[in-house]
PDB file of C-alpha atoms in Angstrom:
ATOM      1  CA  MET A   1     -77.339  58.089-104.903  1.00  0.00           C
ATOM      2  CA  THR A   2     -77.826  61.807-103.502  1.00  0.00           C
ATOM      3  CA  THR A   3     -74.520  63.777-104.272  1.00  0.00           C
ATOM      4  CA  GLU A   4     -74.293  66.789-101.625  1.00  0.00           C
ATOM      5  CA  HIS A   5     -72.119  69.469-102.537  1.00  0.00           C
ATOM      6  CA  ILE A   6     -70.358  70.803 -99.466  1.00  0.00           C
ATOM      7  CA  GLU A   7     -69.678  74.412-100.303  1.00  0.00           C
ATOM      8  CA  GLU A   8     -66.447  75.830 -98.062  1.00  0.00           C
ATOM      9  CA  THR A   9     -66.505  79.463 -97.494  1.00  0.00           C
ATOM     10  CA  VAL A  10     -63.097  80.976 -97.072  1.00  0.00           C
ATOM     11  CA  GLU A  11     -62.631  84.255 -95.614  1.00  0.00           C
ATOM     12  CA  THR A  12     -60.113  86.344 -96.596  1.00  0.00           C
ATOM     13  CA  PHE A  13     -57.508  86.995 -93.915  1.00  0.00           C
ATOM     14  CA  ILE A  14     -56.522  90.983 -93.190  1.00  0.00           C
ATOM     15  CA  ALA A  15     -53.554  91.832 -91.344  1.00  0.00           C
ATOM     16  CA  PRO A  16     -53.932  93.623 -88.378  1.00  0.00           C
ATOM     17  CA  GLY A  17     -51.992  96.610 -89.716  1.00  0.00           C
ATOM     18  CA  LEU A  18     -53.880  96.660 -92.347  1.00  0.00           C
ATOM     19  CA  LEU A  19     -57.269  96.524 -90.141  1.00  0.00           C
ATOM     20  CA  LEU A  20     -56.035  99.810 -88.647  1.00  0.00           C
ATOM     21  CA  LYS A  21     -55.089 101.892 -91.999  1.00  0.00           C
ATOM     22  CA  GLU A  22     -58.321 101.056 -93.513  1.00  0.00           C
ATOM     23  CA  ALA A  23     -60.181 101.946 -90.381  1.00  0.00           C
ATOM     24  CA  ARG A  24     -57.851 105.228 -89.781  1.00  0.00           C
ATOM     25  CA  LYS A  25     -58.613 106.399 -93.525  1.00  0.00           C
ATOM     26  CA  GLU A  26     -62.156 105.672 -93.141  1.00  0.00           C
ATOM     27  CA  LEU A  27     -62.675 108.245 -90.634  1.00  0.00           C
ATOM     28  CA  ASN A  28     -60.150 110.896 -92.708  1.00  0.00           C
ATOM     29  CA  LEU A  29     -57.487 110.806 -89.736  1.00  0.00           C
ATOM     30  CA  THR A  30     -53.878 111.330 -90.662  1.00  0.00           C
ATOM     31  CA  LEU A  31     -50.780 109.378 -88.776  1.00  0.00           C
ATOM     32  CA  GLU A  32     -49.779 112.691 -87.301  1.00  0.00           C
ATOM     33  CA  ASP A  33     -53.237 112.848 -85.893  1.00  0.00           C
ATOM     34  CA  ILE A  34     -53.049 109.221 -84.410  1.00  0.00           C
ATOM     35  CA  SER A  35     -49.692 110.146 -83.544  1.00  0.00           C
ATOM     36  CA  SER A  36     -50.795 113.021 -81.198  1.00  0.00           C
ATOM     37  CA  ARG A  37     -53.372 111.060 -79.625  1.00  0.00           C
ATOM     38  CA  LEU A  38     -51.173 108.146 -78.536  1.00  0.00           C
ATOM     39  CA  ARG A  39     -48.328 109.810 -77.984  1.00  0.00           C
ATOM     40  CA  LEU A  40     -45.916 107.622 -80.186  1.00  0.00           C
ATOM     41  CA  ARG A  41     -44.163 108.744 -83.637  1.00  0.00           C
ATOM     42  CA  VAL A  42     -45.288 108.436 -86.843  1.00  0.00           C
ATOM     43  CA  GLU A  43     -42.672 105.879 -87.491  1.00  0.00           C
ATOM     44  CA  VAL A  44     -43.845 103.637 -85.443  1.00  0.00           C
ATOM     45  CA  LEU A  45     -47.315 104.088 -86.266  1.00  0.00           C
ATOM     46  CA  GLU A  46     -45.820 103.485 -89.755  1.00  0.00           C
ATOM     47  CA  GLN A  47     -44.387 100.063 -88.689  1.00  0.00           C
ATOM     48  CA  ILE A  48     -47.671  98.963 -87.109  1.00  0.00           C
ATOM     49  CA  GLU A  49     -49.756  99.741 -90.203  1.00  0.00           C
ATOM     50  CA  ALA A  50     -46.651  97.447 -91.810  1.00  0.00           C
ATOM     51  CA  ASP A  51     -46.755  94.985 -89.326  1.00  0.00           C
ATOM     52  CA  GLN A  52     -42.872  95.780 -89.135  1.00  0.00           C
ATOM     53  CA  PHE A  53     -42.208  94.395 -86.244  1.00  0.00           C
ATOM     54  CA  ASP A  54     -39.299  95.530 -83.901  1.00  0.00           C
ATOM     55  CA  MET A  55     -37.615  92.593 -82.071  1.00  0.00           C
ATOM     56  CA  GLY A  56     -35.758  94.096 -79.661  1.00  0.00           C
ATOM     57  CA  LYS A  57     -39.039  94.916 -77.626  1.00  0.00           C
ATOM     58  CA  LEU A  58     -41.256  92.606 -75.692  1.00  0.00           C
ATOM     59  CA  ALA A  59     -44.912  91.070 -77.091  1.00  0.00           C
ATOM     60  CA  THR A  60     -46.437  92.439 -74.294  1.00  0.00           C
ATOM     61  CA  PHE A  61     -45.590  96.320 -75.301  1.00  0.00           C
ATOM     62  CA  THR A  62     -46.012  95.480 -79.262  1.00  0.00           C
ATOM     63  CA  ARG A  63     -49.542  94.381 -78.548  1.00  0.00           C
ATOM     64  CA  GLY A  64     -50.458  97.483 -76.202  1.00  0.00           C
ATOM     65  CA  TYR A  65     -49.543  99.590 -79.174  1.00  0.00           C
ATOM     66  CA  TYR A  66     -51.968  97.518 -81.625  1.00  0.00           C
ATOM     67  CA  ARG A  67     -54.762  97.799 -78.822  1.00  0.00           C
ATOM     68  CA  SER A  68     -53.833 101.452 -78.345  1.00  0.00           C
ATOM     69  CA  TYR A  69     -54.058 102.168 -81.820  1.00  0.00           C
ATOM     70  CA  ALA A  70     -57.586 100.078 -82.014  1.00  0.00           C
ATOM     71  CA  LYS A  71     -59.455 102.242 -79.617  1.00  0.00           C
ATOM     72  CA  VAL A  72     -58.460 105.055 -81.732  1.00  0.00           C
ATOM     73  CA  VAL A  73     -60.047 104.098 -84.752  1.00  0.00           C
ATOM     74  CA  ASN A  74     -62.779 102.064 -83.524  1.00  0.00           C
ATOM     75  CA  VAL A  75     -61.766  98.506 -84.213  1.00  0.00           C
ATOM     76  CA  PRO A  76     -62.825  95.530 -81.503  1.00  0.00           C
ATOM     77  CA  GLU A  77     -59.257  95.028 -80.151  1.00  0.00           C
ATOM     78  CA  GLN A  78     -59.793  91.486 -79.766  1.00  0.00           C
ATOM     79  CA  LYS A  79     -60.389  91.401 -83.932  1.00  0.00           C
ATOM     80  CA  VAL A  80     -56.599  93.033 -83.861  1.00  0.00           C
ATOM     81  CA  LEU A  81     -55.158  91.056 -81.301  1.00  0.00           C
ATOM     82  CA  ASP A  82     -56.679  87.826 -83.154  1.00  0.00           C
ATOM     83  CA  ALA A  83     -55.579  88.864 -86.817  1.00  0.00           C
ATOM     84  CA  LEU A  84     -52.289  89.433 -84.967  1.00  0.00           C
ATOM     85  CA  ASP A  85     -52.012  85.887 -83.431  1.00  0.00           C
ATOM     86  CA  GLN A  86     -52.825  84.386 -86.659  1.00  0.00           C
ATOM     87  CA  LEU A  87     -50.345  86.491 -88.648  1.00  0.00           C
ATOM     88  CA  GLY A  88     -47.792  84.013 -85.786  1.00  0.00           C
ATOM     89  CA  LYS A  89     -46.400  87.710 -84.511  1.00  0.00           C
ATOM     90  CA  ALA A  90     -46.052  89.353 -81.223  1.00  0.00           C
ATOM     91  CA  GLN A  91     -47.581  86.547 -79.551  1.00  0.00           C
ATOM     92  CA  ILE A  92     -46.772  86.151 -75.404  1.00  0.00           C
ATOM     93  CA  GLU A  93     -44.443  83.389 -74.511  1.00  0.00           C
ATOM     94  CA  GLN A  94     -43.679  81.843 -71.166  1.00  0.00           C
ATOM     95  CA  HIS A  95     -40.019  83.491 -71.151  1.00  0.00           C
ATOM     96  CA  ASP A  96     -41.737  87.022 -71.213  1.00  0.00           C
ATOM     97  CA  MET A  97     -42.599  86.666 -67.810  1.00  0.00           C
ATOM     98  CA  GLN A  98     -40.178  84.444 -65.989  1.00  0.00           C
ATOM     99  CA  SER A  99     -38.312  87.552 -65.353  1.00  0.00           C
ATOM    100  CA  PHE A 100     -40.803  88.649 -63.087  1.00  0.00           C
ATOM    101  CA  SER A 101     -41.347  84.906 -61.619  1.00  0.00           C
ATOM    102  CA  ARG A 102     -37.684  84.664 -60.892  1.00  0.00           C
ATOM    103  CA  LYS A 103     -37.510  87.908 -59.188  1.00  0.00           C
ATOM    104  CA  THR A 104     -40.435  86.773 -56.980  1.00  0.00           C
ATOM    105  CA  LYS A 105     -38.921  83.340 -56.031  1.00  0.00           C
ATOM    106  CA  ARG A 106     -35.677  85.486 -55.280  1.00  0.00           C
ATOM    107  CA  ASP A 107     -37.440  88.028 -53.175  1.00  0.00           C
ATOM    108  CA  LYS A 108     -39.127  85.112 -51.101  1.00  0.00           C
ATOM    109  CA  HIS A 109     -35.505  83.294 -50.858  1.00  0.00           C
ATOM    110  CA  ASP A 110     -34.260  86.665 -49.367  1.00  0.00           C
ATOM    111  CA  ASN A 111     -37.090  87.096 -47.149  1.00  0.00           C
ATOM    112  CA  ARG A 112     -36.320  83.769 -45.550  1.00  0.00           C
ATOM    113  CA  ILE A 113     -32.734  83.929 -45.489  1.00  0.00           C
ATOM    114  CA  MET A 114     -33.483  87.405 -43.630  1.00  0.00           C
ATOM    115  CA  LYS A 115     -35.792  85.829 -41.016  1.00  0.00           C
ATOM    116  CA  LEU A 116     -33.487  82.901 -40.336  1.00  0.00           C
ATOM    117  CA  THR A 117     -30.525  85.568 -39.663  1.00  0.00           C
ATOM    118  CA  TRP A 118     -32.797  86.865 -37.191  1.00  0.00           C
ATOM    119  CA  VAL A 119     -33.412  84.148 -35.464  1.00  0.00           C
ATOM    120  CA  ILE A 120     -29.680  82.996 -35.136  1.00  0.00           C
ATOM    121  CA  PHE A 121     -29.245  86.494 -33.600  1.00  0.00           C
ATOM    122  CA  ALA A 122     -32.156  86.647 -31.484  1.00  0.00           C
ATOM    123  CA  LEU A 123     -30.854  83.032 -29.928  1.00  0.00           C
ATOM    124  CA  ILE A 124     -27.465  84.241 -29.575  1.00  0.00           C
ATOM    125  CA  LEU A 125     -28.491  87.674 -27.709  1.00  0.00           C
ATOM    126  CA  GLY A 126     -30.496  85.272 -25.348  1.00  0.00           C
ATOM    127  CA  MET A 127     -27.996  82.797 -24.899  1.00  0.00           C
ATOM    128  CA  SER A 128     -25.485  85.638 -23.904  1.00  0.00           C
ATOM    129  CA  VAL A 129     -27.901  87.401 -21.489  1.00  0.00           C
ATOM    130  CA  LEU A 130     -28.771  84.002 -19.985  1.00  0.00           C
ATOM    131  CA  TRP A 131     -24.683  83.207 -19.095  1.00  0.00           C
ATOM    132  CA  TRP A 132     -24.497  86.726 -17.974  1.00  0.00           C
ATOM    133  CA  TRP A 133     -27.208  86.399 -15.443  1.00  0.00           C
ATOM    134  CA  GLN A 134     -26.031  83.110 -14.299  1.00  0.00           C
ATOM    135  CA  GLU A 135     -22.331  84.310 -13.902  1.00  0.00           C
ATOM    136  CA  GLN A 136     -23.820  87.125 -11.714  1.00  0.00           C
ATOM    137  CA  ALA A 137     -26.095  84.665  -9.760  1.00  0.00           C
ATOM    138  CA  GLN A 138     -22.902  82.057  -8.971  1.00  0.00           C
ATOM    139  CA  LEU A 139     -20.771  85.291  -8.022  1.00  0.00           C
ATOM    140  CA  GLU A 140     -22.920  86.162  -5.661  1.00  0.00           C
ATOM    141  CA  SER A 141     -23.744  82.843  -3.851  1.00  0.00           C
ATOM    142  CA  ALA A 142     -20.230  82.690  -3.851  1.00  0.00           C
ATOM    143  CA  ASN A 143     -19.668  85.724  -2.051  1.00  0.00           C
ATOM    144  CA  ASP A 144     -22.441  84.599   0.255  1.00  0.00           C
ATOM    145  CA  ALA A 145     -20.760  81.519   1.072  1.00  0.00           C
ATOM    146  CA  GLU A 146     -17.713  82.475   2.188  1.00  0.00           C
ATOM    147  CA  LEU A 147     -19.400  85.406   4.275  1.00  0.00           C
ATOM    148  CA  ILE A 148     -21.410  82.605   6.003  1.00  0.00           C
ATOM    149  CA  ALA A 149     -18.110  80.703   6.124  1.00  0.00           C
ATOM    150  CA  GLU A 150     -16.210  83.806   8.033  1.00  0.00           C
ATOM    151  CA  VAL A 151     -19.330  83.955  10.297  1.00  0.00           C
ATOM    152  CA  GLU A 152     -19.535  80.514  11.054  1.00  0.00           C
ATOM    153  CA  THR A 153     -16.013  80.663  12.019  1.00  0.00           C
ATOM    154  CA  ALA A 154     -15.855  83.426  14.320  1.00  0.00           C
ATOM    155  CA  LYS A 155     -19.517  82.127  15.554  1.00  0.00           C
ATOM    156  CA  SER A 156     -17.237  78.518  16.712  1.00  0.00           C
ATOM    157  CA  MET A 157     -14.299  81.131  18.157  1.00  0.00           C
ATOM    158  CA  GLU A 158     -17.006  83.014  20.537  1.00  0.00           C
ATOM    159  CA  GLN A 159     -18.572  79.615  21.688  1.00  0.00           C
ATOM    160  CA  VAL A 160     -14.820  78.009  22.317  1.00  0.00           C
ATOM    161  CA  GLU A 161     -14.565  81.341  24.512  1.00  0.00           C
ATOM    162  CA  GLU A 162     -17.612  81.249  26.324  1.00  0.00           C
ATOM    163  CA  ASN A 163     -17.017  77.639  27.087  1.00  0.00           C
ATOM    164  CA  LYS A 164     -13.344  78.468  28.738  1.00  0.00           C
ATOM    165  CA  THR A 165     -15.005  81.533  30.522  1.00  0.00           C
ATOM    166  CA  ASP A 166     -17.609  78.915  32.096  1.00  0.00           C
ATOM    167  CA  ALA A 167     -15.134  76.297  33.031  1.00  0.00           C
ATOM    168  CA  PRO A 168     -14.640  75.818  36.478  1.00  0.00           C
ATOM    169  CA  GLN A 169     -11.036  77.060  37.504  1.00  0.00           C
ATOM    170  CA  THR A 170      -8.629  74.400  39.479  1.00  0.00           C
ATOM    171  CA  GLU A 171      -7.226  75.153  42.534  1.00  0.00           C
ATOM    172  CA  GLU A 172      -3.481  75.676  42.875  1.00  0.00           C
ATOM    173  CA  THR A 173      -1.620  73.692  45.487  1.00  0.00           C
ATOM    174  CA  ALA A 174       0.138  75.984  47.241  1.00  0.00           C
ATOM    175  CA  PRO A 175       3.923  74.735  47.440  1.00  0.00           C
ATOM    176  CA  THR A 176       5.893  73.828  50.747  1.00  0.00           C
ATOM    177  CA  LEU A 177       8.667  75.521  52.043  1.00  0.00           C
ATOM    178  CA  ASP A 178      12.056  73.982  53.065  1.00  0.00           C
ATOM    179  CA  GLU A 179      13.462  76.054  56.257  1.00  0.00           C
ATOM    180  CA  ALA A 180      15.916  77.911  54.123  1.00  0.00           C
ATOM    181  CA  GLU A 181      13.233  79.535  52.294  1.00  0.00           C
ATOM    182  CA  MET A 182      11.204  80.246  55.650  1.00  0.00           C
ATOM    183  CA  LEU A 183      14.199  81.934  57.009  1.00  0.00           C
ATOM    184  CA  GLN A 184      14.631  84.208  53.805  1.00  0.00           C
ATOM    185  CA  LEU A 185      10.875  84.809  54.516  1.00  0.00           C
ATOM    186  CA  ASP A 186      10.934  85.905  57.788  1.00  0.00           C
ATOM    187  CA  THR A 187      14.052  88.196  56.674  1.00  0.00           C
ATOM    188  CA  ASN A 188      11.869  89.943  54.106  1.00  0.00           C
ATOM    189  CA  ILE A 189       8.739  90.731  56.529  1.00  0.00           C
ATOM    190  CA  SER A 190      11.131  92.421  58.752  1.00  0.00           C
ATOM    191  CA  GLU A 191      12.727  94.618  56.058  1.00  0.00           C
ATOM    192  CA  LEU A 192       9.249  95.236  55.075  1.00  0.00           C
ATOM    193  CA  GLU A 193       7.873  96.389  58.594  1.00  0.00           C
ATOM    194  CA  THR A 194      11.440  98.515  58.836  1.00  0.00           C
ATOM    195  CA  ASP A 195      10.325 100.269  55.079  1.00  0.00           C
ATOM    196  CA  SER A 196       6.720 100.787  56.481  1.00  0.00           C
ATOM    197  CA  LYS A 197       7.736 102.284  59.693  1.00  0.00           C
ATOM    198  CA  THR A 198      10.423 104.876  57.629  1.00  0.00           C
ATOM    199  CA  LEU A 199       7.560 105.674  55.201  1.00  0.00           C
ATOM    200  CA  GLU A 200       4.948 106.566  57.818  1.00  0.00           C
ATOM    201  CA  LYS A 201       7.439 109.038  59.759  1.00  0.00           C
ATOM    202  CA  GLU A 202       8.300 110.858  56.207  1.00  0.00           C
ATOM    203  CA  THR A 203       4.613 110.577  55.420  1.00  0.00           C
ATOM    204  CA  ILE A 204       3.735 112.613  58.848  1.00  0.00           C
ATOM    205  CA  LYS A 205       6.357 115.240  57.796  1.00  0.00           C
ATOM    206  CA  GLU A 206       5.020 115.635  54.706  1.00  0.00           C
ATOM    207  CA  SER A 207       1.963 116.181  56.132  1.00  0.00           C
ATOM    208  CA  GLU A 208       2.849 118.876  58.503  1.00  0.00           C
ATOM    209  CA  ALA A 209       4.115 120.923  55.816  1.00  0.00           C
ATOM    210  CA  PRO A 210       2.280 123.928  54.398  1.00  0.00           C
ATOM    211  CA  VAL A 211       0.448 122.795  51.405  1.00  0.00           C
ATOM    212  CA  GLU A 212       0.509 124.855  48.319  1.00  0.00           C
ATOM    213  CA  ILE A 213      -3.043 125.170  46.490  1.00  0.00           C
ATOM    214  CA  LYS A 214      -2.275 125.009  42.933  1.00  0.00           C
ATOM    215  CA  LYS A 215      -5.182 126.614  40.611  1.00  0.00           C
ATOM    216  CA  GLU A 216      -7.356 124.238  38.577  1.00  0.00           C
ATOM    217  CA  GLU A 217      -6.447 125.061  34.708  1.00  0.00           C
ATOM    218  CA  PRO A 218      -9.687 125.288  32.954  1.00  0.00           C
ATOM    219  CA  VAL A 219     -10.535 121.661  30.789  1.00  0.00           C
ATOM    220  CA  ALA A 220     -11.325 122.149  27.395  1.00  0.00           C
ATOM    221  CA  GLU A 221     -14.969 120.502  26.294  1.00  0.00           C
ATOM    222  CA  LYS A 222     -14.046 117.553  23.750  1.00  0.00           C
ATOM    223  CA  ALA A 223     -16.424 117.849  20.735  1.00  0.00           C
ATOM    224  CA  VAL A 224     -19.137 115.443  21.285  1.00  0.00           C
ATOM    225  CA  VAL A 225     -18.847 112.578  18.096  1.00  0.00           C
ATOM    226  CA  THR A 226     -21.756 110.942  16.698  1.00  0.00           C
ATOM    227  CA  GLU A 227     -21.758 107.634  15.137  1.00  0.00           C
ATOM    228  CA  ASP A 228     -22.632 107.641  11.556  1.00  0.00           C
ATOM    229  CA  VAL A 229     -24.350 103.835  11.495  1.00  0.00           C
ATOM    230  CA  VAL A 230     -26.102 102.301  14.607  1.00  0.00           C
ATOM    231  CA  MET A 231     -27.750  99.134  14.397  1.00  0.00           C
ATOM    232  CA  THR A 232     -29.869  97.477  17.100  1.00  0.00           C
ATOM    233  CA  PHE A 233     -30.546  93.258  16.818  1.00  0.00           C
ATOM    234  CA  SER A 234     -33.706  92.069  18.079  1.00  0.00           C
ATOM    235  CA  SER A 235     -32.221  88.513  17.006  1.00  0.00           C
ATOM    236  CA  ASP A 236     -29.266  86.607  15.987  1.00  0.00           C
ATOM    237  CA  CYS A 237     -27.621  88.098  13.039  1.00  0.00           C
ATOM    238  CA  TRP A 238     -24.196  87.863  11.112  1.00  0.00           C
ATOM    239  CA  LEU A 239     -23.146  90.879   8.609  1.00  0.00           C
ATOM    240  CA  GLN A 240     -20.093  92.296   7.599  1.00  0.00           C
ATOM    241  CA  VAL A 241     -19.404  96.349   7.238  1.00  0.00           C
ATOM    242  CA  GLN A 242     -16.765  98.076   5.093  1.00  0.00           C
ATOM    243  CA  ASP A 243     -15.663 101.654   4.442  1.00  0.00           C
ATOM    244  CA  ALA A 244     -14.756 103.628   1.200  1.00  0.00           C
ATOM    245  CA  SER A 245     -11.452 102.315   1.481  1.00  0.00           C
ATOM    246  CA  ASN A 246     -12.261  98.978   2.113  1.00  0.00           C
ATOM    247  CA  ASN A 247     -11.453  98.513   5.478  1.00  0.00           C
ATOM    248  CA  ARG A 248     -13.754  95.873   7.756  1.00  0.00           C
ATOM    249  CA  LEU A 249     -15.042  97.892  10.411  1.00  0.00           C
ATOM    250  CA  TYR A 250     -16.989  94.505  11.551  1.00  0.00           C
ATOM    251  CA  SER A 251     -17.269  91.003  10.689  1.00  0.00           C
ATOM    252  CA  GLY A 252     -19.275  88.536  12.975  1.00  0.00           C
ATOM    253  CA  VAL A 253     -22.447  87.870  14.331  1.00  0.00           C
ATOM    254  CA  LYS A 254     -24.577  90.240  16.572  1.00  0.00           C
ATOM    255  CA  LYS A 255     -26.732  88.902  19.139  1.00  0.00           C
ATOM    256  CA  SER A 256     -30.585  89.647  20.497  1.00  0.00           C
ATOM    257  CA  ASN A 257     -30.599  93.272  22.235  1.00  0.00           C
ATOM    258  CA  GLN A 258     -26.881  94.226  21.566  1.00  0.00           C
ATOM    259  CA  THR A 259     -26.351  97.491  19.345  1.00  0.00           C
ATOM    260  CA  LEU A 260     -23.135  98.032  17.492  1.00  0.00           C
ATOM    261  CA  LYS A 261     -22.073 101.467  16.512  1.00  0.00           C
ATOM    262  CA  LEU A 262     -19.605 102.485  13.983  1.00  0.00           C
ATOM    263  CA  THR A 263     -18.192 105.416  12.590  1.00  0.00           C
ATOM    264  CA  GLY A 264     -15.772 105.427   9.274  1.00  0.00           C
ATOM    265  CA  LYS A 265     -15.318 107.081   5.979  1.00  0.00           C
ATOM    266  CA  ALA A 266     -18.370 107.349   3.653  1.00  0.00           C
ATOM    267  CA  PRO A 267     -19.815 105.767   1.727  1.00  0.00           C
ATOM    268  CA  TYR A 268     -20.165 102.549   3.763  1.00  0.00           C
ATOM    269  CA  LYS A 269     -20.669  99.038   2.291  1.00  0.00           C
ATOM    270  CA  LEU A 270     -23.209  96.596   4.345  1.00  0.00           C
ATOM    271  CA  VAL A 271     -23.874  92.496   4.391  1.00  0.00           C
ATOM    272  CA  ILE A 272     -26.787  92.093   6.275  1.00  0.00           C
ATOM    273  CA  GLY A 273     -27.687  88.449   6.987  1.00  0.00           C
ATOM    274  CA  ALA A 274     -30.972  88.967   8.662  1.00  0.00           C
ATOM    275  CA  PRO A 275     -32.066  92.468   7.707  1.00  0.00           C
ATOM    276  CA  SER A 276     -35.743  91.771   9.517  1.00  0.00           C
ATOM    277  CA  ALA A 277     -33.691  91.397  12.935  1.00  0.00           C
ATOM    278  CA  VAL A 278     -31.988  95.003  12.378  1.00  0.00           C
ATOM    279  CA  THR A 279     -33.082  98.359  13.329  1.00  0.00           C
ATOM    280  CA  LEU A 280     -30.561 100.900  11.067  1.00  0.00           C
ATOM    281  CA  THR A 281     -29.983 104.416  11.310  1.00  0.00           C
ATOM    282  CA  TYR A 282     -27.354 106.754   9.994  1.00  0.00           C
ATOM    283  CA  LYS A 283     -26.434 110.283  10.959  1.00  0.00           C
ATOM    284  CA  GLY A 284     -29.421 109.532  13.335  1.00  0.00           C
ATOM    285  CA  LYS A 285     -31.956 108.621  10.403  1.00  0.00           C
ATOM    286  CA  PRO A 286     -33.696 105.290  10.361  1.00  0.00           C
ATOM    287  CA  VAL A 287     -32.962 102.985   7.155  1.00  0.00           C
ATOM    288  CA  ASP A 288     -35.939 101.392   5.836  1.00  0.00           C
ATOM    289  CA  LEU A 289     -34.634  97.608   5.634  1.00  0.00           C
ATOM    290  CA  SER A 290     -38.627  96.128   4.993  1.00  0.00           C
ATOM    291  CA  VAL A 291     -37.793  96.114   1.213  1.00  0.00           C
ATOM    292  CA  TYR A 292     -35.629  93.128   1.513  1.00  0.00           C
ATOM    293  CA  PRO A 293     -37.117  89.763   1.568  1.00  0.00           C
ATOM    294  CA  ALA A 294     -36.928  87.407   4.802  1.00  0.00           C
ATOM    295  CA  GLY A 295     -34.404  84.975   4.211  1.00  0.00           C
ATOM    296  CA  LYS A 296     -32.402  86.797   1.783  1.00  0.00           C
ATOM    297  CA  VAL A 297     -28.906  88.308   2.175  1.00  0.00           C
ATOM    298  CA  ALA A 298     -29.339  92.475   2.227  1.00  0.00           C
ATOM    299  CA  ARG A 299     -26.478  93.932   0.243  1.00  0.00           C
ATOM    300  CA  LEU A 300     -26.756  98.183   0.881  1.00  0.00           C
ATOM    301  CA  THR A 301     -24.703 100.955   0.393  1.00  0.00           C
ATOM    302  CA  LEU A 302     -24.889 103.881   2.801  1.00  0.00           C
ATOM    303  CA  PRO A 303     -25.697 106.984   1.915  1.00  0.00           C
ATOM    304  CA  GLN A 304     -28.047 105.566  -0.425  1.00  0.00           C
TER     305      GLN A 304
END
């Protein structure tokens, strides 16, 4: 039976502060020398060499001090950090990073709320614009419908008048006269003949009298008034024209080859049902109506 002897080697634990202190002395450096290089107070360096930790500081800062000290005295950083871990102090725990993670989560949450707020604002703005556009379209459609109704009424009235003009007139039967009326009529005719003879005699006397020649007074020439708005129609078209005082200068239907001339107080508001059928001039200058699409009501103000 063989007995094996197991030899255990026990390493002597050296505190991290002591490692740094011995390395400093080997380099013949003072605490003041280390303080000037690391920009740390001598009291802080003494606490590091004595492994006296400030509980008010985070472990990250404490480990940073040890690493900076180790670089100055040429001691491996990992050796010092391992000794610090074995000492069981200045260890990085989860709670040291919680503040950063919480801030990151809070920022993400705030960003999501901000994006949602902008989306809601954009939806409200879009709905407001859409509602306004629909209201304007409905108002314009109502105005067009009212104008068309007025034009249709005017059309029907014109047709009724034309039908009355074209209708054959009935001959009236002459009433018969009785004997008393015939006698009265003969008396009136006799009186009329007597009056006519007397009138002829008076006329002859007046013609024989000398005639006075009167000089004609010069007639003042009247200024020529030109129309502001002149429209010529190539086909049937309904329209409405108002002046600056909202007085309706014309409202109705004009037929082909007709011309409408208007004068009032500018500016004029025109609504033309078929702009392609109208040739328009204002103050003698043509107005281009080709910009208005066919089949659409043209609304314009003169002067433009």
